[in-house]
Amino acid sequence: MTSLAEILIIRGLMPITSIDAVYEPGYDETAVVQKLLDEGILTPASLASARAAQAGLAFVELLDYPVDSTAVSLVPAAICRRYEVLPLTVQGDQLTLAMADPGNVLALDDVRTASRLRVKAVVAERSDLMAAIDKFHRADGELSDLAGELTDGSEQTSTDVAVADAFEDDAPIVRFVNLLISQGIQDHASDIHIEPGEYELTVRYRIDGVLHVMQRAPKNIQNGVISRLKIMSDIDIAERRKPQDGRLSVRHGGRQIDLRVATLPTVWGEKVVMRILDNNATKVSMEQLGLSPRNAEVYRNSYSKPYGMILVTGPTGSGKSTTLYTTLNAVVRPEINVITVEDPVEFRMPGINQVQVNNKAGLTFASALRSILRSDPDVVLIGEIRDHETAQIAIEASLTGHLVLSTLHTNDAPSAVTRLTEMGIEPFLVGSALDSVVAQRLARRLCERCRAPYAHDPADLHRLGFVADAATPAPELWQPVGCSSCSNTGYRGRLALHEIMAMSEEIERLTVARASSAEINKVAISQGMTTLRMDGWHKALQGLTSIEEILRVVA
């Protein structure tokens, strides 16, 4: 049988000089293949194609393959996920099965038993296969069935019975809630909204910054669903008159996912919002933040200093926490003491000391900061500067040899300066302590599989303030189309737009003179600052997002 390495050499994906090493004792093919993947010489698709050739099987591109839903229904979702397989078509008594590992005979046996058909294996690239499994084995159908099952017993599904079911591990209410959470994580949602209405319960997922209605359930299961979520989040189920906060953890795909839960009383019942906190956000590198070369250099100069204040500004959900944690990852090392004070602690990180604010116990941002500064910190992260006292302590900490990272709610970077002075901080302290301000927004990223160039009207672009390179007066721009890979939205994933203002002597003088944010903005632009919209134009020119998306997120 031809080895995988030999096939890669034949296809020009591996140096021919490696042929001798293939036959040496102790040759580690897995390590060699991984090295080729890491270096970008080998792609996952070309590796899957080579594995198919090695096994003498066909290789299929799943994104363009006409999958038969009848075939999919023949094999349970649990088997598909366990073995990473997906039925594609049925012809007579033969089932065509896409596999990531064609050598998995246990998978073939279990699929043969479940479907009672002969199995013909083909090979697909693993990430495409998992995306197809998520697409065809969604929880929507089962959620509808469960909602129907709960509705069928409407005479018995009183408030008391629904709440009682929330305590039973195998109750339909529990399965309904588990599926809601599981599907939200699969769809890469950032938030799950459970909203009571007059006649029904609506479930919406926020995916790539946009809310989508995913499920409508009967009104009579509302109390049971909310009670179950409260039980899972350790929230008082008897209290329905005031907002409450909690946290829960679930296992999904072999890893632990945390969810921050908030309840809000409305006229039709309690609304529940769950923020999905994926700890992968703490593993983002500085390169993955998508900073332009100029912004990356300015920001690196700021967080490399041993003292000073760095502020990250923007609305809720603009990725401020991800930027701060990524910065912490860049500066943390065994010889420095890093302490954070947050409300709540969203991501737990090894190697740093994280403090959870507890207002009921008197542990506020300000009181926690006073204690932190007596704990010999080198780097301090403050979840958010909300009041004068917190701002004053943070400013003083940055002036006494600490690197302080925090967030502030402003629309752009220059406004952070005036916001601090409006909080009552002396302008000369702001000018001395502040080192740089990062304003950011999140825009949807164009799907690389279906994006398309289009002819644009230069007059319209000029009216929008779009500035093209003088060398290319008619730049190539892209628009969303929609395909199976992006659920026909034209977008898949998100990217950040940045505006980074470094404090210069001139901006410091304007701060002391209590200049307006508009004056500071003009000087910052003259010194090379790229505004949020300009950064968006640059990313549109690179084909990463669309003009419409930039206009949606940036004023």
XYZ file of C-alpha atoms in Angstrom:
555
model
C 0.000 0.000 0.000
C 1.358 3.445 -0.936
C 2.162 5.518 2.138
C 0.647 8.956 2.708
C 4.116 10.536 2.503
C 4.764 8.945 -0.891
C 1.458 10.312 -2.217
C 2.340 13.783 -0.926
C 5.755 13.579 -2.608
C 4.156 12.478 -5.908
C 1.736 15.412 -5.723
C 4.530 17.874 -5.038
C 3.281 18.638 -1.529
C 6.362 17.271 0.212
C 10.066 17.645 -0.751
C 11.334 14.718 -2.829
C 14.430 14.704 -0.622
C 12.197 13.325 2.142
C 11.745 9.981 0.331
C 14.692 8.340 2.107
C 13.509 9.458 5.531
C 10.139 7.762 4.955
C 11.773 4.330 5.185
C 14.015 5.051 8.165
C 13.154 3.440 11.545
C 11.241 5.751 13.863
C 9.876 7.930 11.058
C 6.969 9.961 12.504
C 4.560 10.614 9.639
C 2.041 12.439 11.846
C 4.648 14.967 13.021
C 5.858 15.577 9.460
C 2.321 16.129 8.176
C 1.546 18.502 11.069
C 4.699 20.489 10.288
C 3.631 20.817 6.640
C 0.189 22.031 7.783
C 1.703 24.564 10.199
C 3.978 25.937 7.460
C 1.079 26.275 5.024
C 2.670 23.930 2.477
C -0.171 21.471 2.987
C -3.835 22.483 3.302
C -6.486 20.429 5.135
C -8.278 19.827 1.805
C -5.139 18.568 0.035
C -4.365 16.330 3.026
C -7.881 14.848 2.915
C -7.528 14.295 -0.835
C -4.213 12.489 -0.260
C -5.785 10.302 2.441
C -8.568 9.408 0.012
C -6.005 8.418 -2.634
C -4.113 6.339 -0.073
C -7.306 4.437 0.820
C -8.375 4.128 -2.822
C -11.539 6.146 -2.202
C -13.136 9.193 -3.805
C -12.659 12.675 -2.326
C -15.699 14.994 -2.174
C -16.092 18.749 -1.616
C -19.013 18.805 0.806
C -19.894 22.474 0.433
C -20.946 21.924 -3.173
C -22.235 18.348 -2.765
C -26.018 17.729 -3.104
C -26.662 16.010 0.240
C -29.901 13.989 0.420
C -31.783 14.758 3.649
C -33.405 11.295 3.473
C -29.973 9.708 3.665
C -28.993 11.971 6.576
C -32.034 10.860 8.565
C -30.963 7.187 8.377
C -28.063 7.659 10.814
C -28.550 9.265 14.269
C -26.796 12.572 14.961
C -24.923 11.022 17.909
C -23.200 8.495 15.623
C -22.366 11.182 13.055
C -20.721 13.370 15.673
C -18.943 10.529 17.462
C -17.283 9.170 14.313
C -17.244 12.385 12.221
C -19.305 10.897 9.391
C -22.289 12.066 7.337
C -24.574 10.075 4.993
C -24.767 11.741 1.587
C -27.007 9.699 -0.735
C -28.920 6.408 -0.951
C -29.027 4.329 -4.139
C -30.892 1.074 -3.755
C -29.411 -0.700 -0.757
C -26.176 1.342 -0.769
C -25.488 4.363 1.441
C -22.707 6.803 0.457
C -20.961 7.958 3.622
C -18.538 10.901 3.936
C -15.764 10.260 6.476
C -12.836 12.237 7.881
C -10.959 9.016 8.763
C -11.523 6.341 6.093
C -9.711 3.761 8.204
C -12.264 3.811 11.036
C -13.879 0.370 10.687
C -15.942 0.825 13.878
C -17.665 3.805 12.269
C -18.480 1.779 9.177
C -19.896 -1.088 11.282
C -22.080 1.205 13.413
C -23.430 3.093 10.385
C -24.126 -0.211 8.620
C -26.043 -1.438 11.685
C -28.002 1.805 12.135
C -28.981 2.190 8.484
C -29.267 -1.555 7.594
C -27.635 -0.725 4.258
C -24.349 -1.438 2.540
C -21.938 1.451 3.077
C -19.752 3.048 0.429
C -17.188 5.397 2.006
C -15.865 8.636 0.518
C -13.434 11.090 2.138
C -14.156 14.727 3.037
C -12.100 17.440 4.696
C -12.746 17.373 8.458
C -13.780 21.013 9.054
C -16.162 20.914 6.067
C -17.576 17.640 7.370
C -18.197 19.032 10.876
C -19.855 22.125 9.384
C -22.131 19.885 7.296
C -23.017 17.775 10.346
C -23.935 20.941 12.259
C -26.024 22.099 9.309
C -27.981 18.887 8.685
C -28.264 17.721 12.293
C -29.472 20.994 13.760
C -31.582 20.970 16.907
C -34.387 22.988 15.285
C -36.434 19.946 14.313
C -36.112 18.322 17.717
C -36.892 21.639 19.421
C -40.110 21.908 17.415
C -40.992 18.317 18.279
C -40.374 18.959 21.978
C -42.408 22.157 21.857
C -45.232 20.176 20.225
C -44.911 17.448 22.842
C -45.176 20.022 25.611
C -48.162 21.691 23.915
C -49.996 18.358 23.569
C -50.125 18.170 27.331
C -51.339 21.749 27.677
C -54.151 20.818 30.071
C -51.577 19.537 32.534
C -48.802 22.025 31.739
C -49.773 24.555 34.373
C -47.224 26.888 35.927
C -46.643 24.529 38.859
C -46.130 21.463 36.657
C -43.792 23.333 34.297
C -41.653 24.522 37.196
C -41.642 21.015 38.713
C -40.430 19.601 35.365
C -37.501 22.010 35.480
C -36.053 19.917 38.336
C -36.323 16.560 36.512
C -33.195 15.667 34.513
C -35.112 13.769 31.820
C -38.091 16.121 31.540
C -38.940 17.603 28.099
C -38.335 21.110 29.524
C -34.758 20.143 30.435
C -34.094 18.630 26.999
C -35.585 21.739 25.368
C -33.244 24.070 27.313
C -30.193 21.870 26.688
C -30.892 21.866 22.954
C -31.318 25.660 22.897
C -27.898 26.139 24.471
C -26.214 23.445 22.369
C -27.570 24.876 19.116
C -26.494 28.385 20.104
C -22.927 27.218 20.677
C -22.937 25.270 17.389
C -24.143 28.340 15.492
C -21.319 30.433 17.046
C -23.851 32.756 18.649
C -22.534 35.351 21.099
C -25.868 35.699 22.938
C -29.072 33.684 23.361
C -32.229 35.750 24.003
C -35.305 34.065 25.497
C -38.135 36.573 25.237
C -41.679 36.143 26.613
C -44.492 37.541 24.511
C -48.240 37.766 24.921
C -48.926 34.507 23.078
C -45.558 32.748 22.634
C -41.959 32.438 23.772
C -39.383 33.626 21.218
C -35.766 32.468 21.089
C -33.243 34.612 19.208
C -29.522 34.081 18.634
C -27.085 36.936 18.044
C -24.749 35.649 15.341
C -21.980 37.904 14.010
C -23.593 40.851 15.770
C -27.075 40.398 14.243
C -30.110 38.851 15.973
C -31.941 35.978 14.236
C -35.234 34.412 15.339
C -34.475 30.699 15.782
C -37.488 29.263 17.599
C -41.019 30.137 18.646
C -42.427 28.034 21.460
C -45.863 27.898 23.119
C -46.504 30.324 25.967
C -47.365 27.548 28.430
C -43.749 26.305 28.645
C -42.390 29.773 29.464
C -42.241 29.372 33.247
C -40.637 25.943 33.008
C -37.892 27.133 30.602
C -37.067 30.186 32.713
C -37.108 28.197 35.950
C -34.768 25.589 34.451
C -32.303 28.287 33.394
C -32.462 29.842 36.864
C -31.755 26.480 38.484
C -28.769 25.884 36.178
C -27.444 29.413 36.913
C -27.978 29.252 40.686
C -30.508 32.099 40.578
C -33.442 32.463 42.986
C -36.433 31.000 41.116
C -38.938 32.553 43.532
C -37.807 36.118 42.771
C -39.493 37.407 39.625
C -39.807 41.125 40.363
C -36.210 42.303 39.986
C -33.265 41.590 37.634
C -30.838 38.848 38.646
C -27.457 37.620 37.394
C -25.901 34.171 37.361
C -23.489 31.917 35.571
C -23.578 28.356 34.255
C -21.161 25.956 32.569
C -21.875 23.274 29.983
C -19.790 20.682 28.156
C -19.881 20.938 24.370
C -17.633 19.249 21.846
C -15.279 18.015 24.559
C -14.671 21.457 26.087
C -16.250 23.551 28.812
C -18.261 26.611 27.793
C -19.313 29.243 30.343
C -22.477 31.306 29.968
C -23.287 34.538 31.800
C -27.026 34.699 32.531
C -29.133 37.810 33.187
C -32.870 37.984 33.879
C -35.050 41.054 33.317
C -38.731 41.385 34.350
C -40.961 42.489 31.449
C -44.722 42.945 31.126
C -45.093 39.401 29.698
C -42.689 37.660 32.079
C -38.958 37.409 32.675
C -36.618 37.825 29.704
C -33.386 35.802 29.920
C -30.203 36.665 28.037
C -27.254 34.265 28.030
C -23.844 35.562 26.917
C -21.731 32.666 25.614
C -18.194 33.055 26.959
C -15.860 30.971 24.834
C -12.465 30.732 26.544
C -10.845 30.618 23.087
C -11.062 34.409 23.260
C -8.179 34.337 25.755
C -6.010 32.465 23.245
C -6.168 35.096 20.505
C -2.772 36.404 19.431
C -1.986 40.062 18.729
C -1.726 39.198 15.016
C -5.276 37.797 15.048
C -6.714 41.113 16.295
C -6.403 42.428 12.728
C -4.506 45.627 13.549
C -3.062 47.547 10.613
C 0.772 47.856 10.616
C 0.622 51.455 11.909
C -1.935 50.631 14.625
C -0.016 47.504 15.665
C 3.186 49.518 16.123
C 1.496 52.274 18.154
C -0.302 49.762 20.368
C 2.818 47.626 20.885
C 4.753 50.704 22.008
C 2.040 51.393 24.598
C 1.662 47.986 26.228
C 5.436 47.400 26.199
C 5.933 50.264 28.671
C 6.158 49.449 32.398
C 3.602 52.116 33.368
C 0.849 54.274 31.926
C -2.839 53.846 31.119
C -4.336 52.185 28.041
C -8.069 52.547 27.433
C -10.163 50.425 25.052
C -13.431 52.131 24.123
C -16.552 51.147 22.249
C -20.154 50.007 22.783
C -21.166 46.759 24.457
C -20.257 43.755 22.302
C -17.502 45.488 20.338
C -14.763 43.070 21.419
C -13.158 45.220 24.132
C -12.682 42.282 26.517
C -11.018 40.188 23.803
C -8.558 43.017 23.082
C -7.756 43.445 26.776
C -7.227 39.728 27.399
C -5.077 39.453 24.285
C -2.975 42.325 25.601
C -2.663 40.573 28.973
C -1.464 37.430 27.191
C 1.192 39.537 25.481
C 2.526 41.082 28.716
C 2.051 38.318 31.312
C 5.171 36.472 32.426
C 6.278 34.791 35.675
C 8.327 37.748 36.912
C 5.413 40.241 37.007
C 2.251 40.360 39.117
C -0.963 40.813 37.114
C -4.234 41.530 38.959
C -7.651 42.197 37.417
C -10.893 43.514 38.908
C -13.937 42.700 36.783
C -17.721 42.634 36.912
C -18.141 39.841 36.063
C -14.994 37.796 35.441
C -15.808 36.667 31.899
C -12.748 34.566 31.046
C -10.599 32.725 33.557
C -6.893 32.891 32.741
C -4.009 30.977 34.321
C -1.110 32.976 35.704
C -3.102 36.077 36.733
C -5.113 37.045 39.823
C -8.741 37.848 38.968
C -11.077 39.612 41.406
C -14.869 39.494 41.032
C -16.751 42.669 42.019
C -19.452 42.037 44.625
C -21.425 45.212 45.297
C -23.686 43.534 47.884
C -20.633 42.667 49.986
C -19.130 46.125 49.520
C -16.469 44.967 47.058
C -16.802 47.694 44.424
C -14.355 48.620 41.670
C -12.982 51.425 43.819
C -12.597 49.395 47.038
C -11.084 46.462 45.161
C -8.620 48.789 43.416
C -7.467 50.259 46.727
C -6.716 46.739 47.996
C -5.090 45.686 44.723
C -2.614 48.575 44.901
C -1.503 47.246 48.295
C -0.876 43.798 46.746
C 2.268 44.809 44.819
C 0.872 44.652 41.249
C 2.834 45.392 38.086
C -0.147 45.280 35.695
C -3.732 46.116 36.670
C -6.793 45.426 34.507
C -10.003 47.249 35.447
C -13.102 45.848 33.789
C -14.666 49.272 33.292
C -14.181 52.833 34.557
C -17.674 53.887 35.607
C -17.273 56.691 38.158
C -14.956 59.421 39.449
C -13.493 57.373 42.301
C -12.511 54.423 40.078
C -11.082 56.778 37.452
C -9.070 58.712 40.069
C -7.501 55.581 41.562
C -6.742 54.190 38.077
C -5.052 57.440 37.037
C -2.991 57.551 40.228
C -1.986 53.899 39.777
C -0.699 54.593 36.271
C 1.301 57.560 37.584
C 2.940 55.499 40.348
C 4.588 52.895 38.132
C 1.770 50.534 37.128
C 0.518 49.566 33.686
C -3.261 50.039 33.836
C -5.636 48.555 31.243
C -9.321 49.428 31.243
C -12.421 50.134 29.156
C -14.599 53.189 28.731
C -17.847 53.759 26.839
C -17.148 56.433 24.211
C -17.817 56.618 20.483
C -14.243 57.276 19.404
C -10.717 57.501 20.805
C -10.433 61.325 21.286
C -13.710 61.364 23.271
C -12.051 59.248 25.999
C -9.950 62.256 27.018
C -12.944 64.557 27.462
C -14.940 61.764 29.136
C -12.320 61.452 31.900
C -12.262 65.201 32.500
C -16.077 65.210 32.626
C -15.799 62.570 35.377
C -13.945 65.155 37.445
C -10.350 64.092 36.789
C -7.919 66.996 36.563
C -6.883 67.499 32.910
C -3.176 67.626 33.743
C -3.466 64.185 35.384
C -5.267 62.773 32.316
C -2.574 64.148 30.007
C 0.233 62.704 32.121
C -1.298 59.276 32.832
C -2.970 58.343 29.550
C -0.664 56.657 27.042
C -3.030 55.535 24.274
C -6.706 54.991 23.520
C -8.114 52.226 21.307
C -11.621 52.633 19.861
C -13.049 49.591 18.088
C -16.097 48.078 16.430
C -16.867 44.597 15.107
C -17.993 44.192 11.495
C -19.093 41.019 9.743
C -16.469 39.357 7.563
C -17.382 38.480 3.969
C -17.686 34.760 3.271
C -14.591 33.844 1.245
C -16.441 31.123 -0.648
C -19.172 33.266 -2.170
C -18.087 36.927 -2.048
C -18.136 38.605 -5.459
C -16.615 41.787 -6.925
C -19.052 44.378 -8.210
C -19.093 47.580 -10.239
C -19.468 50.617 -8.009
C -20.281 54.236 -8.689
C -17.248 56.442 -7.833
C -19.585 59.377 -7.132
C -21.442 57.366 -4.473
C -18.163 56.316 -2.858
C -16.938 59.913 -2.819
C -20.192 61.020 -1.203
C -19.682 58.420 1.553
C -16.175 59.719 2.189
C -14.483 56.650 0.741
C -10.872 57.577 -0.027
C -9.199 55.371 -2.637
C -5.497 55.106 -3.309
C -4.382 57.649 -5.919
C -2.637 54.827 -7.823
C -5.912 52.869 -8.083
C -8.757 55.389 -8.534
C -11.190 52.528 -9.327
C -10.463 49.961 -6.571
C -11.974 46.477 -6.526
C -14.723 46.136 -3.947
C -16.650 43.042 -2.890
C -20.221 42.318 -1.913
C -21.988 39.457 -0.078
C -23.735 36.768 -2.154
C -24.722 33.869 0.109
C -24.004 30.141 0.025
C -24.453 27.038 2.161
C -21.203 27.779 4.000
C -22.494 31.079 5.420
C -26.196 30.115 5.737
C -26.944 32.359 2.730
C -26.042 35.540 4.648
C -22.902 36.343 2.632
C -20.943 36.810 5.860
C -19.040 34.380 8.052
C -17.232 35.499 11.207
C -16.290 39.002 12.276
C -13.322 41.340 12.178
C -12.395 44.394 14.230
C -12.068 47.985 13.058
C -9.631 50.043 15.114
C -8.845 53.677 15.841
C -5.709 54.063 17.985
C -4.695 57.451 19.343
C -1.310 57.813 21.022
C -0.911 60.700 23.470
C 1.553 63.195 22.042
C 2.814 66.459 23.552
C 0.372 68.470 21.448
C -2.627 66.306 22.432
C -1.495 66.535 26.061
C -1.465 70.355 25.821
C -4.980 70.298 24.323
C -6.115 68.047 27.185
C -4.764 70.443 29.801
C -6.484 73.315 27.958
C -9.798 71.367 28.085
C -10.082 71.320 24.293
C -13.087 69.601 22.707
C -12.894 66.061 21.359
C -13.297 67.467 17.814
C -10.123 69.557 18.216
C -8.215 66.594 19.628
C -9.501 64.436 16.766
C -8.159 66.869 14.124
C -4.697 66.894 15.698
C -4.644 63.098 16.109
C -5.525 62.610 12.405
C -2.811 65.082 11.389
C -0.350 62.984 13.413
C -1.289 59.798 11.548
C -4.285 58.366 13.434
C -6.568 56.233 11.239
C -10.249 56.741 12.073
C -12.643 53.825 12.465
C -14.251 54.511 9.106
C -10.888 54.822 7.339
C -9.760 51.517 8.853
C -13.026 50.056 7.573
C -12.350 51.386 4.059
C -8.895 49.746 4.102
C -10.414 46.408 5.105
C -13.083 46.752 2.391
C -10.321 47.317 -0.173
C -8.706 44.074 1.027
C -11.958 42.209 0.330
C -12.494 41.403 4.022
C -15.852 43.145 4.401
C -18.330 45.256 2.444
C -19.028 48.986 2.258
C -22.571 48.389 3.568
C -21.236 46.595 6.627
C -18.807 49.419 7.421
C -21.653 51.932 7.234
C -23.761 49.719 9.527
C -21.258 49.720 12.392
C -19.456 53.066 12.029
C -21.155 56.466 12.129
